[in-house]
Short mmCIF file of C-alpha atoms in Angstrom, two decimals:
data_model
loop_
_atom_site.label_atom_id
_atom_site.label_comp_id
_atom_site.label_asym_id
_atom_site.label_seq_id
_atom_site.Cartn_x
_atom_site.Cartn_y
_atom_site.Cartn_z
CA UNK P 942 -84.78 27.08 -37.77
CA UNK P 943 -84.47 24.00 -35.59
CA UNK P 944 -84.20 24.83 -31.90
CA UNK P 945 -83.37 22.21 -29.33
CA UNK P 946 -83.72 23.10 -25.67
CA UNK P 947 -83.55 21.18 -22.45
CA UNK P 948 -86.60 22.45 -20.59
CA UNK P 949 -86.97 21.30 -17.00
CA UNK P 950 -84.70 18.38 -17.81
CA UNK P 951 -86.57 17.24 -20.93
CA UNK P 952 -85.52 17.74 -24.53
CA UNK P 953 -87.85 19.96 -26.53
CA UNK P 954 -87.06 20.28 -30.21
CA UNK P 955 -89.05 22.28 -32.74
CA UNK P 956 -88.72 24.02 -36.06
CA UNK P 957 -89.63 27.65 -35.37
CA UNK P 958 -89.32 31.04 -37.02
CA UNK P 959 -85.92 32.65 -36.46
CA UNK P 960 -87.59 35.51 -34.60
CA UNK P 961 -89.36 33.29 -32.05
CA UNK P 962 -88.88 34.58 -28.53
CA UNK P 963 -87.98 32.16 -25.77
CA UNK P 964 -91.18 32.94 -23.86
CA UNK P 965 -93.31 31.96 -26.86
CA UNK P 966 -91.27 28.81 -27.39
CA UNK P 967 -91.93 27.85 -23.77
CA UNK P 968 -95.64 28.68 -23.81
CA UNK P 969 -96.66 27.66 -27.33
CA UNK P 970 -94.20 24.92 -28.25
CA UNK P 971 -93.31 23.34 -24.92
CA UNK P 972 -96.86 24.00 -23.66
CA UNK P 973 -95.56 25.33 -20.34
CA UNK P 974 -97.78 28.28 -19.52
CA UNK P 975 -96.67 29.18 -15.99
CA UNK P 976 -94.29 31.73 -17.54
CA UNK P 977 -96.40 34.82 -18.16
CA UNK P 978 -95.99 37.59 -20.70
CA UNK P 979 -96.49 40.83 -18.81
CA UNK P 980 -95.13 44.07 -20.22
CA UNK P 981 -93.30 42.45 -23.15
CA UNK P 982 -90.68 45.25 -22.90
CA UNK P 983 -88.01 43.80 -20.56
CA UNK P 984 -89.44 45.76 -17.65
CA UNK P 985 -91.81 43.72 -15.50
CA UNK P 986 -90.07 40.38 -15.02
CA UNK P 987 -93.23 38.24 -15.25
CA UNK P 988 -91.51 36.13 -17.93
CA UNK P 989 -88.40 35.41 -15.83
CA UNK P 990 -86.97 31.90 -16.29
CA UNK P 991 -83.57 30.37 -15.61
CA UNK P 992 -81.18 29.98 -18.54
CA UNK P 993 -78.35 27.66 -17.49
CA UNK P 994 -79.35 28.42 -13.91
CA UNK P 995 -79.43 32.23 -14.15
CA UNK P 996 -82.50 34.47 -14.28
CA UNK P 997 -83.30 36.06 -17.65
CA UNK P 998 -86.34 37.77 -19.11
CA UNK P 999 -87.60 35.30 -21.67
CA UNK P 1000 -89.43 38.01 -23.67
CA UNK P 1001 -86.00 39.42 -24.51
CA UNK P 1002 -84.14 36.27 -25.45
CA UNK P 1003 -84.55 34.54 -28.81
CA UNK P 1004 -85.29 30.84 -28.67
CA UNK P 1005 -82.37 30.54 -31.08
CA UNK P 1006 -80.04 32.16 -28.54
CA UNK P 1007 -81.03 29.51 -26.01
CA UNK P 1008 -80.54 26.65 -28.49
CA UNK P 1009 -78.67 23.77 -26.89
CA UNK P 1010 -78.95 25.22 -23.41
CA UNK P 1011 -80.97 24.39 -20.30
CA UNK P 1012 -84.07 26.33 -19.33
CA UNK P 1013 -85.91 26.02 -16.04
CA UNK P 1014 -89.45 27.32 -15.68
CA UNK P 1015 -91.68 27.39 -12.63
CA UNK P 1016 -93.04 23.98 -13.61
CA UNK P 1017 -89.55 22.55 -13.21
CA UNK P 1018 -88.99 23.61 -9.61
CA UNK P 1019 -91.05 21.09 -7.67
CA UNK P 1020 -89.24 17.84 -6.97
CA UNK P 1021 -91.52 14.80 -7.29
CA UNK P 1022 -94.57 16.77 -6.18
CA UNK P 1023 -92.67 18.39 -3.31
CA UNK P 1024 -92.68 22.19 -3.54
CA UNK P 1025 -89.38 23.99 -3.93
CA UNK P 1026 -88.45 25.95 -0.75
CA UNK P 1027 -89.15 29.25 -2.52
CA UNK P 1028 -92.59 28.02 -3.62
CA UNK P 1029 -93.35 26.82 -0.10
CA UNK P 1030 -92.22 30.15 1.35
CA UNK P 1031 -94.58 32.01 -1.00
CA UNK P 1032 -97.38 29.74 0.20
CA UNK P 1033 -96.58 30.19 3.89
CA UNK P 1034 -95.89 33.93 3.79
CA UNK P 1035 -98.79 34.62 1.43
CA UNK P 1036 -96.35 36.14 -1.07
CA UNK P 1037 -98.97 36.85 -3.72
CA UNK P 1038 -102.28 38.53 -4.38
CA UNK P 1039 -103.43 38.17 -8.00
CA UNK P 1040 -100.57 35.81 -8.80
CA UNK P 1041 -99.64 37.17 -12.22
CA UNK P 1042 -96.12 38.23 -11.27
CA UNK P 1043 -95.58 35.17 -9.06
CA UNK P 1044 -93.85 32.77 -11.48
CA UNK P 1045 -91.34 35.48 -12.41
CA UNK P 1046 -90.87 36.50 -8.79
CA UNK P 1047 -90.21 32.90 -7.74
CA UNK P 1048 -87.68 32.33 -10.52
CA UNK P 1049 -85.92 35.64 -9.81
CA UNK P 1050 -85.63 34.68 -6.14
CA UNK P 1051 -84.33 31.18 -6.94
CA UNK P 1052 -81.59 32.82 -9.04
CA UNK P 1053 -80.88 35.47 -6.39
CA UNK P 1054 -80.51 32.88 -3.60
CA UNK P 1055 -78.19 30.81 -5.74
CA UNK P 1056 -75.86 33.81 -6.05
CA UNK P 1057 -76.41 35.06 -2.51
CA UNK P 1058 -77.77 32.32 -0.18
CA UNK P 1059 -78.18 34.65 2.84
CA UNK P 1060 -79.27 38.04 1.54
CA UNK P 1061 -80.25 40.97 3.74
CA UNK P 1062 -83.70 42.48 3.25
CA UNK P 1063 -82.11 45.33 1.28
CA UNK P 1064 -80.31 42.82 -0.96
CA UNK P 1065 -83.58 41.00 -1.63
CA UNK P 1066 -85.29 44.26 -2.58
CA UNK P 1067 -82.41 45.21 -4.88
CA UNK P 1068 -82.37 41.69 -6.29
CA UNK P 1069 -86.04 42.05 -7.24
CA UNK P 1070 -85.63 45.39 -9.03
CA UNK P 1071 -86.43 43.68 -12.30
CA UNK P 1072 -89.79 42.31 -11.13
CA UNK P 1073 -92.91 44.40 -10.79
CA UNK P 1074 -95.96 43.47 -8.68
CA UNK P 1075 -98.95 45.68 -9.46
CA UNK P 1076 -100.89 44.47 -6.43
CA UNK P 1077 -98.09 46.22 -4.45
CA UNK P 1078 -97.56 43.00 -2.57
CA UNK P 1079 -93.80 43.39 -2.26
CA UNK P 1080 -93.76 43.13 1.53
CA UNK P 1081 -94.79 39.48 1.68
CA UNK P 1082 -92.75 38.63 -1.41
CA UNK P 1083 -89.64 39.91 0.36
CA UNK P 1084 -90.66 38.01 3.50
CA UNK P 1085 -91.01 34.85 1.42
CA UNK P 1086 -87.54 35.31 -0.09
CA UNK P 1087 -86.01 35.75 3.37
CA UNK P 1088 -87.95 32.76 4.73
CA UNK P 1089 -86.74 30.59 1.84
CA UNK P 1090 -83.17 31.69 2.48
CA UNK P 1091 -83.55 30.79 6.14
CA UNK P 1092 -85.05 27.36 5.46
CA UNK P 1093 -82.38 24.74 5.97
CA UNK P 1094 -83.22 22.67 2.90
CA UNK P 1095 -82.58 25.57 0.50
CA UNK P 1096 -79.05 24.41 -0.23
CA UNK P 1097 -80.10 20.86 -1.01
CA UNK P 1098 -82.41 21.70 -3.92
CA UNK P 1099 -81.28 23.95 -6.76
CA UNK X 1095 -94.67 42.04 -29.37
CA UNK X 1096 -92.66 40.04 -31.84
CA UNK X 1097 -89.63 41.35 -33.75
CA UNK X 1098 -89.88 41.81 -37.53
CA UNK X 1099 -88.67 38.83 -39.53
CA UNK X 1100 -84.94 38.37 -39.93
CA UNK X 1101 -82.53 35.60 -40.73
CA UNK X 1102 -80.61 34.29 -37.74
CA UNK X 1103 -76.96 33.37 -38.10
CA UNK X 1104 -74.63 32.23 -35.36
CA UNK X 1105 -70.93 32.97 -35.17
CA UNK X 1106 -68.65 30.98 -32.92
CA UNK X 1107 -65.50 33.05 -33.44
CA UNK X 1108 -64.50 36.62 -34.23
CA UNK X 1109 -63.32 35.58 -37.69
CA UNK X 1110 -66.61 33.87 -38.42
CA UNK X 1111 -68.54 36.94 -37.22
CA UNK X 1112 -66.52 39.24 -39.46
CA UNK X 1113 -66.92 36.90 -42.46
CA UNK X 1114 -70.71 36.80 -41.96
CA UNK X 1115 -70.82 40.59 -41.67
CA UNK X 1116 -68.74 41.01 -44.84
CA UNK X 1117 -70.95 38.58 -46.71
CA UNK X 1118 -74.27 40.14 -45.71
CA UNK X 1119 -73.43 43.83 -45.69
CA UNK X 1120 -75.06 46.71 -43.86
CA UNK X 1121 -78.43 45.00 -43.33
CA UNK X 1122 -76.81 42.52 -40.98
CA UNK X 1123 -76.46 43.48 -37.34
CA UNK X 1124 -74.43 41.91 -34.57
CA UNK X 1125 -76.46 40.54 -31.65
CA UNK X 1126 -74.60 40.45 -28.32
CA UNK X 1127 -76.82 40.00 -25.24
CA UNK X 1128 -79.76 41.54 -27.09
CA UNK X 1129 -81.03 43.54 -24.13
CA UNK X 1130 -81.11 46.78 -26.16
CA UNK X 1131 -81.44 45.48 -29.71
CA UNK X 1132 -84.34 43.05 -29.21
CA UNK X 1133 -86.56 45.64 -27.46
CA UNK X 1134 -85.81 48.12 -30.28
CA UNK X 1135 -86.74 45.52 -32.87
CA UNK X 1136 -89.99 44.71 -31.09
CA UNK X 1137 -90.87 48.40 -31.27
CA UNK X 1138 -89.85 48.46 -34.97
CA UNK X 1139 -87.16 51.08 -34.32
CA UNK X 1140 -84.72 48.63 -35.86
CA UNK X 1141 -85.41 46.02 -38.51
CA UNK X 1142 -82.17 44.36 -39.63
CA UNK X 1143 -82.61 41.63 -42.22
CA UNK X 1144 -80.06 39.46 -40.46
CA UNK X 1145 -78.85 39.03 -36.91
CA UNK X 1146 -75.38 37.62 -36.37
CA UNK X 1147 -75.53 36.11 -32.88
CA UNK X 1148 -72.25 36.56 -31.00
CA UNK X 1149 -73.47 34.69 -27.92
CA UNK X 1150 -71.13 31.73 -28.53
CA UNK X 1151 -68.03 33.83 -29.29
CA UNK X 1152 -66.57 32.88 -25.92
CA UNK X 1153 -63.13 34.21 -26.88
CA UNK X 1154 -64.50 37.73 -26.25
CA UNK X 1155 -65.67 37.10 -22.69
CA UNK X 1156 -62.88 37.94 -20.22
CA UNK X 1157 -61.59 40.50 -17.74
CA UNK X 1158 -57.78 40.53 -17.79
CA UNK X 1159 -55.29 42.44 -15.70
CA UNK X 1160 -52.74 43.88 -18.12
CA UNK X 1161 -50.69 45.81 -15.55
CA UNK X 1162 -51.39 49.45 -16.35
CA UNK X 1163 -54.84 48.72 -17.72
CA UNK X 1164 -57.63 46.15 -17.57
CA UNK X 1165 -58.69 44.49 -20.83
CA UNK X 1166 -62.36 43.54 -21.00
CA UNK X 1167 -63.68 41.37 -23.81
CA UNK X 1168 -66.59 43.04 -25.58
CA UNK X 1169 -68.92 40.12 -24.81
CA UNK X 1170 -68.29 40.19 -21.07
CA UNK X 1171 -71.66 40.40 -19.37
CA UNK X 1172 -72.50 43.18 -16.91
CA UNK X 1173 -72.89 40.47 -14.26
CA UNK X 1174 -69.27 39.42 -14.79
CA UNK X 1175 -68.00 43.01 -14.82
CA UNK X 1176 -69.74 43.59 -11.47
CA UNK X 1177 -68.03 40.53 -9.97
CA UNK X 1178 -64.55 40.88 -11.49
CA UNK X 1179 -62.00 41.05 -8.67
CA UNK X 1180 -59.48 43.13 -10.59
CA UNK X 1181 -62.14 45.77 -11.24
CA UNK X 1182 -63.26 45.82 -7.60
CA UNK X 1183 -59.66 46.52 -6.63
CA UNK X 1184 -58.40 48.74 -9.43
CA UNK X 1185 -61.42 50.30 -11.20
CA UNK X 1186 -64.34 50.19 -8.75
CA UNK X 1187 -66.18 52.93 -10.68
CA UNK X 1188 -66.72 50.56 -13.61
CA UNK X 1189 -67.98 47.68 -11.44
CA UNK X 1190 -70.33 50.02 -9.56
CA UNK X 1191 -71.73 51.61 -12.72
CA UNK X 1192 -72.26 48.16 -14.26
CA UNK X 1193 -74.25 47.17 -11.18
CA UNK X 1194 -76.73 49.97 -11.90
CA UNK X 1195 -77.48 48.73 -15.44
CA UNK X 1196 -81.07 47.48 -15.72
CA UNK X 1197 -81.76 44.68 -13.26
CA UNK X 1198 -80.24 41.28 -12.41
CA UNK X 1199 -81.93 39.53 -15.35
CA UNK X 1200 -80.66 42.15 -17.80
CA UNK X 1201 -77.17 41.98 -16.29
CA UNK X 1202 -77.17 38.19 -16.83
CA UNK X 1203 -77.54 38.81 -20.59
CA UNK X 1204 -76.33 42.30 -21.48
CA UNK X 1205 -72.68 42.89 -22.36
CA UNK X 1206 -70.29 45.81 -21.94
CA UNK X 1207 -69.45 45.82 -25.64
CA UNK X 1208 -73.11 45.68 -26.61
CA UNK X 1209 -73.84 48.68 -24.42
CA UNK X 1210 -70.87 50.64 -25.81
CA UNK X 1211 -71.67 49.81 -29.44
CA UNK X 1212 -75.35 50.64 -28.93
CA UNK X 1213 -74.13 54.04 -27.63
CA UNK X 1214 -77.26 55.18 -25.86
CA UNK X 1215 -76.44 58.57 -24.29
CA UNK X 1216 -78.80 57.65 -21.44
CA UNK X 1217 -76.95 54.40 -20.66
CA UNK X 1218 -74.60 54.04 -17.71
CA UNK X 1219 -71.52 52.49 -19.26
CA UNK X 1220 -70.75 54.74 -22.25
CA UNK X 1221 -70.35 57.82 -20.00
CA UNK X 1222 -68.48 55.77 -17.40
CA UNK X 1223 -66.02 54.53 -20.03
CA UNK X 1224 -65.62 58.12 -21.20
CA UNK X 1225 -64.76 59.28 -17.67
CA UNK X 1226 -62.24 56.44 -17.44
CA UNK X 1227 -60.52 57.36 -20.75
CA UNK X 1228 -61.09 53.84 -22.10
CA UNK X 1229 -59.86 52.69 -25.49
CA UNK X 1230 -62.04 50.66 -27.83
CA UNK X 1231 -60.39 47.93 -29.89
CA UNK X 1232 -62.18 47.39 -33.18
CA UNK X 1233 -61.64 44.57 -35.66
CA UNK X 1234 -62.73 44.74 -39.27
CA UNK X 1235 -61.94 43.43 -42.73
CA UNK X 1236 -58.90 45.71 -42.88
CA UNK X 1237 -57.43 44.70 -39.53
CA UNK X 1238 -57.51 46.02 -36.00
CA UNK X 1239 -57.61 49.63 -34.81
CA UNK X 1240 -57.90 51.38 -31.47
CA UNK X 1241 -60.29 54.27 -30.89
CA UNK X 1242 -60.05 56.48 -27.78
CA UNK X 1243 -63.34 56.97 -25.93
CA UNK X 1244 -63.29 60.69 -26.78
CA UNK X 1245 -63.59 59.76 -30.48
CA UNK X 1246 -65.81 56.68 -30.18
CA UNK X 1247 -69.23 58.21 -29.44
CA UNK X 1248 -70.29 60.21 -32.51
CA UNK X 1249 -74.00 60.93 -32.28
CA UNK X 1250 -77.39 59.48 -31.37
CA UNK X 1251 -76.79 55.71 -31.22
CA UNK X 1252 -73.78 56.33 -33.47
CA UNK X 1253 -70.19 55.29 -32.89
CA UNK X 1254 -66.89 55.23 -34.78
CA UNK X 1255 -67.65 51.61 -35.77
CA UNK X 1256 -67.82 51.24 -39.55
CA UNK X 1257 -70.15 48.71 -41.19
CA UNK X 1258 -68.57 45.28 -40.96
CA UNK X 1259 -66.46 46.22 -37.94
CA UNK X 1260 -66.78 44.51 -34.57
CA UNK X 1261 -65.90 45.95 -31.17
CA UNK X 1262 -63.72 43.24 -29.63
CA UNK X 1263 -62.14 44.69 -26.49
CA UNK X 1264 -62.34 47.64 -24.15
CA UNK X 1265 -59.11 48.70 -22.48
CA UNK X 1266 -59.55 50.69 -19.30
CA UNK X 1267 -56.47 52.37 -17.80
CA UNK X 1268 -56.15 51.90 -14.04
CA UNK X 1269 -56.76 55.28 -12.41
CA UNK X 1270 -54.09 56.72 -10.12
CA UNK X 1271 -56.54 56.90 -7.20
CA UNK X 1272 -59.00 54.06 -7.82
CA UNK X 1273 -60.97 54.76 -4.63
CA UNK X 1274 -61.77 58.33 -5.74
CA UNK X 1275 -64.92 57.55 -7.71
CA UNK X 1276 -68.61 58.24 -7.72
CA UNK X 1277 -71.52 57.31 -9.91
CA UNK X 1278 -74.68 59.32 -9.39
CA UNK X 1279 -77.76 58.08 -11.21
CA UNK X 1280 -81.05 59.91 -10.91
CA UNK X 1281 -84.17 58.06 -12.02
CA UNK X 1282 -87.73 57.58 -10.88
CA UNK X 1283 -87.97 53.79 -10.75
CA UNK X 1284 -85.22 51.29 -10.04
CA UNK X 1285 -84.77 49.90 -13.54
CA UNK X 1286 -85.27 53.12 -15.52
CA UNK X 1287 -82.54 54.77 -17.53
CA UNK X 1288 -80.94 57.76 -15.83
CA UNK X 1289 -82.78 61.05 -16.25
CA UNK X 1290 -79.31 62.43 -15.63
CA UNK X 1291 -76.22 60.60 -14.43
CA UNK X 1292 -72.71 61.68 -13.50
CA UNK X 1293 -69.57 59.54 -13.43
CA UNK X 1294 -66.53 60.91 -11.63
CA UNK X 1295 -63.05 59.40 -11.46
CA UNK X 1296 -60.40 61.17 -9.43
CA UNK X 1297 -60.47 64.02 -6.97
CA UNK X 1298 -59.18 67.56 -6.68
CA UNK X 1299 -57.50 69.04 -9.75
CA UNK X 1300 -57.40 65.69 -11.57
CA UNK X 1301 -61.08 64.73 -11.41
CA UNK X 1302 -62.63 63.54 -14.66
CA UNK X 1303 -66.35 64.06 -15.02
CA UNK X 1304 -68.71 62.53 -17.59
CA UNK X 1305 -72.43 63.16 -17.99
CA UNK X 1306 -75.21 60.69 -18.83
CA UNK X 1307 -78.20 61.86 -20.88
CA UNK X 1308 -77.16 65.51 -21.22
CA UNK X 1309 -76.64 65.45 -25.02
CA UNK X 1310 -77.00 63.07 -27.96
CA UNK X 1311 -73.80 61.35 -26.81
CA UNK X 1312 -72.17 60.80 -23.43
CA UNK X 1313 -70.22 63.93 -22.66
CA UNK X 1314 -67.24 65.07 -20.59
CA UNK X 1315 -68.05 68.07 -18.39
CA UNK X 1316 -65.09 69.96 -19.74
CA UNK X 1317 -65.90 73.26 -18.04
CA UNK X 1318 -66.05 71.53 -14.66
CA UNK X 1319 -62.77 69.69 -15.24
CA UNK X 1320 -60.99 72.88 -16.38
CA UNK X 1321 -62.24 74.85 -13.36
CA UNK X 1322 -61.08 72.09 -11.00
CA UNK X 1323 -57.69 71.94 -12.69
CA UNK X 1324 -57.40 75.71 -12.14
CA UNK X 1325 -58.10 75.22 -8.44
CA UNK X 1326 -61.81 76.04 -8.22
CA UNK X 1327 -63.78 74.62 -5.30
CA UNK X 1328 -66.07 71.66 -5.89
CA UNK X 1329 -69.14 73.84 -5.32
CA UNK X 1330 -67.98 76.47 -7.82
CA UNK X 1331 -66.85 73.94 -10.44
CA UNK X 1332 -70.10 71.97 -10.22
CA UNK X 1333 -72.04 75.12 -11.12
CA UNK X 1334 -70.53 74.79 -14.62
CA UNK X 1335 -71.83 71.25 -15.19
CA UNK X 1336 -74.47 72.22 -17.75
CA UNK X 1337 -72.06 74.27 -19.88
CA UNK X 1338 -71.65 72.81 -23.34
CA UNK X 1339 -74.49 70.31 -22.86
CA UNK X 1340 -77.52 69.89 -25.12
CA UNK X 1341 -80.07 68.23 -22.88
CA UNK X 1342 -83.47 67.42 -24.29
CA UNK X 1343 -86.94 67.84 -22.82
CA UNK X 1344 -89.22 64.82 -22.62
CA UNK X 1345 -91.93 63.26 -20.50
CA UNK X 1346 -89.44 62.62 -17.70
CA UNK X 1347 -87.80 66.04 -17.35
CA UNK X 1348 -87.43 69.44 -18.96
CA UNK X 1349 -84.12 70.70 -20.31
CA UNK X 1350 -83.85 73.21 -17.44
CA UNK X 1351 -84.50 70.49 -14.86
CA UNK X 1352 -81.86 68.26 -16.44
CA UNK X 1353 -79.36 71.12 -16.29
CA UNK X 1354 -80.20 71.65 -12.63
CA UNK X 1355 -79.75 67.93 -11.96
CA UNK X 1356 -76.40 67.96 -13.75
CA UNK X 1357 -75.13 70.70 -11.42
CA UNK X 1358 -76.47 69.04 -8.25
CA UNK X 1359 -75.34 65.52 -9.15
CA UNK X 1360 -71.90 66.73 -10.26
CA UNK X 1361 -71.39 68.41 -6.89
CA UNK X 1362 -72.52 65.26 -5.06
CA UNK X 1363 -70.31 63.06 -7.22
CA UNK X 1364 -67.23 65.25 -6.74
CA UNK X 1365 -67.84 65.38 -2.99
CA UNK X 1366 -68.30 61.61 -2.75
CA UNK X 1367 -65.21 60.88 -4.86
CA UNK X 1368 -63.14 63.24 -2.70
CA UNK X 1369 -64.46 61.64 0.50
CA UNK X 1370 -63.57 58.16 -0.77
CA UNK X 1371 -60.09 59.15 -1.99
#
């Protein structure tokens, strides 16, 4: 079937199998490979992207379900080469080790901060329940989320 | 993992969804948020030949105050149930239980009707709706009917829904003491299903108790409720929580451990509901 998405502000249209998952559409059709496939069972959150501004696990959404809607991936966060506040916070707080979970973590935090711009540490940890880091690097990831929330330019972007 | 091949169809209204279901028969399955169905399909536990996507049937996404009850459209997402003001005020148990479903990403997609129709005995909302004496409104080719929660959950992943019928609305009566609630969920990791869960609405002689993952369907703890109605203490009544259950043994817990958890969590839930009342 024909699927037409707005990905990071650009139209991406393709004829794909009905069963195509959003994550495969993003990686294989739109050629945006920041979004990782981790567990493939709706558990780990590595494939988290924004669908109309809200975090979803793109391994558990059909491309067809997203047809006509707006998807944001990690590649779409930076503004004219300038890192998004959450990206910058990950950089400054060293919020990653191997980096595999990072795109999903960043997108989950962008969605979380949109819903709750000043979360407590406990709210950040609860908000990241759907994202697993196997390096056990949660401490700095949570620090990065709190630092991004505290940065004054958070409200201006996203 | 990729789901087995199917034909995708999209409905934009209830009537269109019912017409598609009538046309394509039992091999067609409704797709709500897909957070249960798509994982099952990837594992080949389900292989419908057609999916009828209900994602654009916006007429079924609402939370409405109807005076004595709250009407919730079947396609209302968990995220919206969690944040519905009328539920926070009048049925906080339902909002709290919905907030324990999966994780934020799953709650952005999954729907209350999808969870009820999927009827996983280990899921949070079926047992919660049972404790709340909800009514399920079902639309089919022969019209609309209402099914009380006690008759809705029939067996493993089986409900009173007939082929071609669509769950359209869930009506939840406002409890007399909304603040007297508790939802106890015991699991090992944050996003896991409950090993055992207990939903309680009400306190004292009028408490209603439902169990998660203690049988092939969500279950009312009838022995506990009867003992409480007869004036038993919370501690004594909670000892009866495993009566009439049929818990399974699996990698997560033995049957005996589940029965133990049911007794402990029922006591905690009854105590918490009474303290909040």
